[in-house]
Each structure stands twice: as structure tokens, then as C-alpha cells.
PDB file of C-alpha atoms in Angstrom:
ATOM      1  CA  UNK A   1      55.402  16.040  24.978  1.00  0.00           C
ATOM      2  CA  UNK A   2      55.182  13.634  27.874  1.00  0.00           C
ATOM      3  CA  UNK A   3      58.722  12.227  27.741  1.00  0.00           C
ATOM      4  CA  UNK A   4      61.475  12.798  30.272  1.00  0.00           C
ATOM      5  CA  UNK A   5      64.524  14.855  29.278  1.00  0.00           C
ATOM      6  CA  UNK A   6      67.738  15.213  31.230  1.00  0.00           C
ATOM      7  CA  UNK A   7      70.967  17.128  31.042  1.00  0.00           C
ATOM      8  CA  UNK A   8      74.141  15.075  31.419  1.00  0.00           C
ATOM      9  CA  UNK A   9      77.860  15.288  30.758  1.00  0.00           C
ATOM     10  CA  UNK A  10      78.597  13.312  27.591  1.00  0.00           C
ATOM     11  CA  UNK A  11      81.849  12.135  29.171  1.00  0.00           C
ATOM     12  CA  UNK A  12      80.046  10.586  32.169  1.00  0.00           C
ATOM     13  CA  UNK A  13      76.573   9.448  31.149  1.00  0.00           C
ATOM     14  CA  UNK A  14      74.243   8.348  33.974  1.00  0.00           C
ATOM     15  CA  UNK A  15      73.242   5.073  32.294  1.00  0.00           C
ATOM     16  CA  UNK A  16      74.320   1.482  32.782  1.00  0.00           C
ATOM     17  CA  UNK A  17      76.502  -0.389  30.299  1.00  0.00           C
ATOM     18  CA  UNK A  18      74.595  -1.382  27.149  1.00  0.00           C
ATOM     19  CA  UNK A  19      71.520   0.647  28.134  1.00  0.00           C
ATOM     20  CA  UNK A  20      70.640   1.920  24.631  1.00  0.00           C
ATOM     21  CA  UNK A  21      70.132   0.057  21.356  1.00  0.00           C
ATOM     22  CA  UNK A  22      70.353   3.282  19.339  1.00  0.00           C
ATOM     23  CA  UNK A  23      72.146   6.597  19.922  1.00  0.00           C
ATOM     24  CA  UNK A  24      72.093   9.755  17.773  1.00  0.00           C
ATOM     25  CA  UNK A  25      74.585  12.638  17.863  1.00  0.00           C
ATOM     26  CA  UNK A  26      73.797  15.621  15.648  1.00  0.00           C
ATOM     27  CA  UNK A  27      75.910  18.756  15.365  1.00  0.00           C
ATOM     28  CA  UNK A  28      77.691  18.466  18.707  1.00  0.00           C
ATOM     29  CA  UNK A  29      81.139  17.012  18.126  1.00  0.00           C
ATOM     30  CA  UNK A  30      82.395  19.896  15.971  1.00  0.00           C
ATOM     31  CA  UNK A  31      82.266  22.010  19.146  1.00  0.00           C
ATOM     32  CA  UNK A  32      84.569  19.606  21.038  1.00  0.00           C
ATOM     33  CA  UNK A  33      88.322  19.108  21.066  1.00  0.00           C
ATOM     34  CA  UNK A  34      89.708  15.793  19.876  1.00  0.00           C
ATOM     35  CA  UNK A  35      90.270  14.687  23.486  1.00  0.00           C
ATOM     36  CA  UNK A  36      86.680  15.552  24.437  1.00  0.00           C
ATOM     37  CA  UNK A  37      85.322  13.800  21.329  1.00  0.00           C
ATOM     38  CA  UNK A  38      87.290  10.678  22.222  1.00  0.00           C
ATOM     39  CA  UNK A  39      85.934  10.765  25.785  1.00  0.00           C
ATOM     40  CA  UNK A  40      82.350  11.182  24.564  1.00  0.00           C
ATOM     41  CA  UNK A  41      82.686   8.381  21.998  1.00  0.00           C
ATOM     42  CA  UNK A  42      84.173   6.054  24.602  1.00  0.00           C
ATOM     43  CA  UNK A  43      81.242   6.781  26.898  1.00  0.00           C
ATOM     44  CA  UNK A  44      78.694   6.346  24.099  1.00  0.00           C
ATOM     45  CA  UNK A  45      80.256   2.985  23.263  1.00  0.00           C
ATOM     46  CA  UNK A  46      79.873   1.981  26.913  1.00  0.00           C
ATOM     47  CA  UNK A  47      76.144   2.807  27.070  1.00  0.00           C
ATOM     48  CA  UNK A  48      75.402   1.368  23.620  1.00  0.00           C
ATOM     49  CA  UNK A  49      74.298  -2.256  23.605  1.00  0.00           C
ATOM     50  CA  UNK A  50      76.361  -4.830  21.709  1.00  0.00           C
ATOM     51  CA  UNK A  51      75.228  -4.632  18.079  1.00  0.00           C
ATOM     52  CA  UNK A  52      73.566  -1.289  18.882  1.00  0.00           C
ATOM     53  CA  UNK A  53      73.640   1.454  16.267  1.00  0.00           C
ATOM     54  CA  UNK A  54      75.055   4.976  16.452  1.00  0.00           C
ATOM     55  CA  UNK A  55      74.056   7.695  13.973  1.00  0.00           C
ATOM     56  CA  UNK A  56      76.333  10.753  13.849  1.00  0.00           C
ATOM     57  CA  UNK A  57      75.786  13.817  11.640  1.00  0.00           C
ATOM     58  CA  UNK A  58      78.349  16.630  11.736  1.00  0.00           C
ATOM     59  CA  UNK A  59      79.369  19.753   9.824  1.00  0.00           C
ATOM     60  CA  UNK A  60      82.033  18.966   7.240  1.00  0.00           C
ATOM     61  CA  UNK A  61      85.051  21.129   6.453  1.00  0.00           C
ATOM     62  CA  UNK A  62      85.048  22.688   2.993  1.00  0.00           C
ATOM     63  CA  UNK A  63      87.113  25.146   0.973  1.00  0.00           C
ATOM     64  CA  UNK A  64      83.979  26.806  -0.492  1.00  0.00           C
ATOM     65  CA  UNK A  65      84.200  30.380   0.837  1.00  0.00           C
ATOM     66  CA  UNK A  66      80.475  31.079   1.512  1.00  0.00           C
ATOM     67  CA  UNK A  67      80.220  27.899   3.605  1.00  0.00           C
ATOM     68  CA  UNK A  68      83.486  28.660   5.416  1.00  0.00           C
ATOM     69  CA  UNK A  69      81.983  32.020   6.431  1.00  0.00           C
ATOM     70  CA  UNK A  70      78.761  30.386   7.645  1.00  0.00           C
ATOM     71  CA  UNK A  71      80.743  27.801   9.611  1.00  0.00           C
ATOM     72  CA  UNK A  72      82.837  30.575  11.173  1.00  0.00           C
ATOM     73  CA  UNK A  73      79.706  32.125  12.685  1.00  0.00           C
ATOM     74  CA  UNK A  74      78.558  28.707  13.939  1.00  0.00           C
ATOM     75  CA  UNK A  75      81.386  28.908  16.488  1.00  0.00           C
ATOM     76  CA  UNK A  76      82.226  25.253  15.967  1.00  0.00           C
ATOM     77  CA  UNK A  77      85.990  25.478  16.252  1.00  0.00           C
ATOM     78  CA  UNK A  78      86.585  21.828  15.394  1.00  0.00           C
ATOM     79  CA  UNK A  79      84.838  21.213  12.066  1.00  0.00           C
ATOM     80  CA  UNK A  80      86.611  18.287  10.445  1.00  0.00           C
ATOM     81  CA  UNK A  81      86.786  16.679   7.018  1.00  0.00           C
ATOM     82  CA  UNK A  82      84.791  13.552   6.226  1.00  0.00           C
ATOM     83  CA  UNK A  83      88.024  11.575   6.422  1.00  0.00           C
ATOM     84  CA  UNK A  84      88.849  12.968   9.875  1.00  0.00           C
ATOM     85  CA  UNK A  85      85.347  12.126  11.147  1.00  0.00           C
ATOM     86  CA  UNK A  86      85.541   8.599   9.686  1.00  0.00           C
ATOM     87  CA  UNK A  87      88.940   7.937  11.265  1.00  0.00           C
ATOM     88  CA  UNK A  88      87.711   9.146  14.664  1.00  0.00           C
ATOM     89  CA  UNK A  89      84.534   7.055  14.606  1.00  0.00           C
ATOM     90  CA  UNK A  90      85.994   3.828  13.236  1.00  0.00           C
ATOM     91  CA  UNK A  91      88.511   3.638  16.082  1.00  0.00           C
ATOM     92  CA  UNK A  92      85.616   2.407  18.251  1.00  0.00           C
ATOM     93  CA  UNK A  93      82.779   1.403  15.934  1.00  0.00           C
ATOM     94  CA  UNK A  94      82.211  -0.545  12.738  1.00  0.00           C
ATOM     95  CA  UNK A  95      81.147   1.647   9.807  1.00  0.00           C
ATOM     96  CA  UNK A  96      77.877   0.428   8.268  1.00  0.00           C
ATOM     97  CA  UNK A  97      77.063   3.367   6.013  1.00  0.00           C
ATOM     98  CA  UNK A  98      78.385   6.836   5.241  1.00  0.00           C
ATOM     99  CA  UNK A  99      76.911   9.694   3.215  1.00  0.00           C
ATOM    100  CA  UNK A 100      77.066  13.458   2.772  1.00  0.00           C
ATOM    101  CA  UNK A 101      74.027  15.722   2.601  1.00  0.00           C
ATOM    102  CA  UNK A 102      73.270  19.430   2.472  1.00  0.00           C
ATOM    103  CA  UNK A 103      71.355  21.400   5.055  1.00  0.00           C
ATOM    104  CA  UNK A 104      70.855  24.742   3.374  1.00  0.00           C
ATOM    105  CA  UNK A 105      74.318  25.603   2.072  1.00  0.00           C
ATOM    106  CA  UNK A 106      76.265  23.597   4.644  1.00  0.00           C
ATOM    107  CA  UNK A 107      77.402  20.047   3.999  1.00  0.00           C
ATOM    108  CA  UNK A 108      77.140  17.398   6.694  1.00  0.00           C
ATOM    109  CA  UNK A 109      78.867  14.049   6.942  1.00  0.00           C
ATOM    110  CA  UNK A 110      76.631  11.287   8.241  1.00  0.00           C
ATOM    111  CA  UNK A 111      77.782   7.957   9.626  1.00  0.00           C
ATOM    112  CA  UNK A 112      75.793   4.929  10.675  1.00  0.00           C
ATOM    113  CA  UNK A 113      77.993   2.913  12.996  1.00  0.00           C
ATOM    114  CA  UNK A 114      77.622  -0.445  14.690  1.00  0.00           C
ATOM    115  CA  UNK A 115      78.787  -1.462  18.150  1.00  0.00           C
ATOM    116  CA  UNK A 116      79.726  -4.997  17.106  1.00  0.00           C
ATOM    117  CA  UNK A 117      82.741  -5.576  19.369  1.00  0.00           C
ATOM    118  CA  UNK A 118      82.246  -7.982  22.231  1.00  0.00           C
ATOM    119  CA  UNK A 119      82.684  -6.528  25.695  1.00  0.00           C
TER     120      UNK A 119
END
């Protein structure tokens, strides 16, 4: 694969304002505290172009015991409900679409968000 990859702190991305038209976050935020999530989302909003889109997919909290056991071994200490994810994301972005899907036994919440606010 002839593309360039880099490692960066999600709270201080090395890109200019509005650099990306699309950003994807998959299975990361459930490992972060609320404060760290808020810092990352603020930074993502900064590097996302006006009207750019953000796709987020995250583990979703459940009361179903087999999934709770699987999620325990994932070591994601901050798995949230769909409502908690939605509230967190819509503080900064406009919700375009939301859905839940299964990956094996585990349920994920997915959100397509829009960076519509003017800077």
C-alpha cells in the first residue's frame, strides 16, 4: 500500500483547520474518558471542513450478559449507551443518520454527522 500513515495525538492533530472533508472514527472513543472524548471531538471538528462529514462507530452498552462479558475483555472502560453517544456527538455536530448494527455478538452504534456550523 503506497499511502502515507502517521501517528498523532487525537487531541492535537497536525493538520490545518478544515483540512479533511471526511473523517472516520471506529472503536476508539470507548477507550477514552469523557474529557478525552470531548477534546478529540473538538479537534476533529477543527480539522473537518465546513459541511464535512464524520462517521463514528462505537461499542454500545447492553444488559445482555454474554456481550457484557465480551466487552469486559475488550478493556474499553467507557462503553456508552446509544443515547450517551448521541448526546456527546450532537454537542458539536449535526446528526444526519444513526443506526445500530452487529459485529459478531457485539452491537455498535453508528452515527453520520455533519459539520454544518459556520466557523
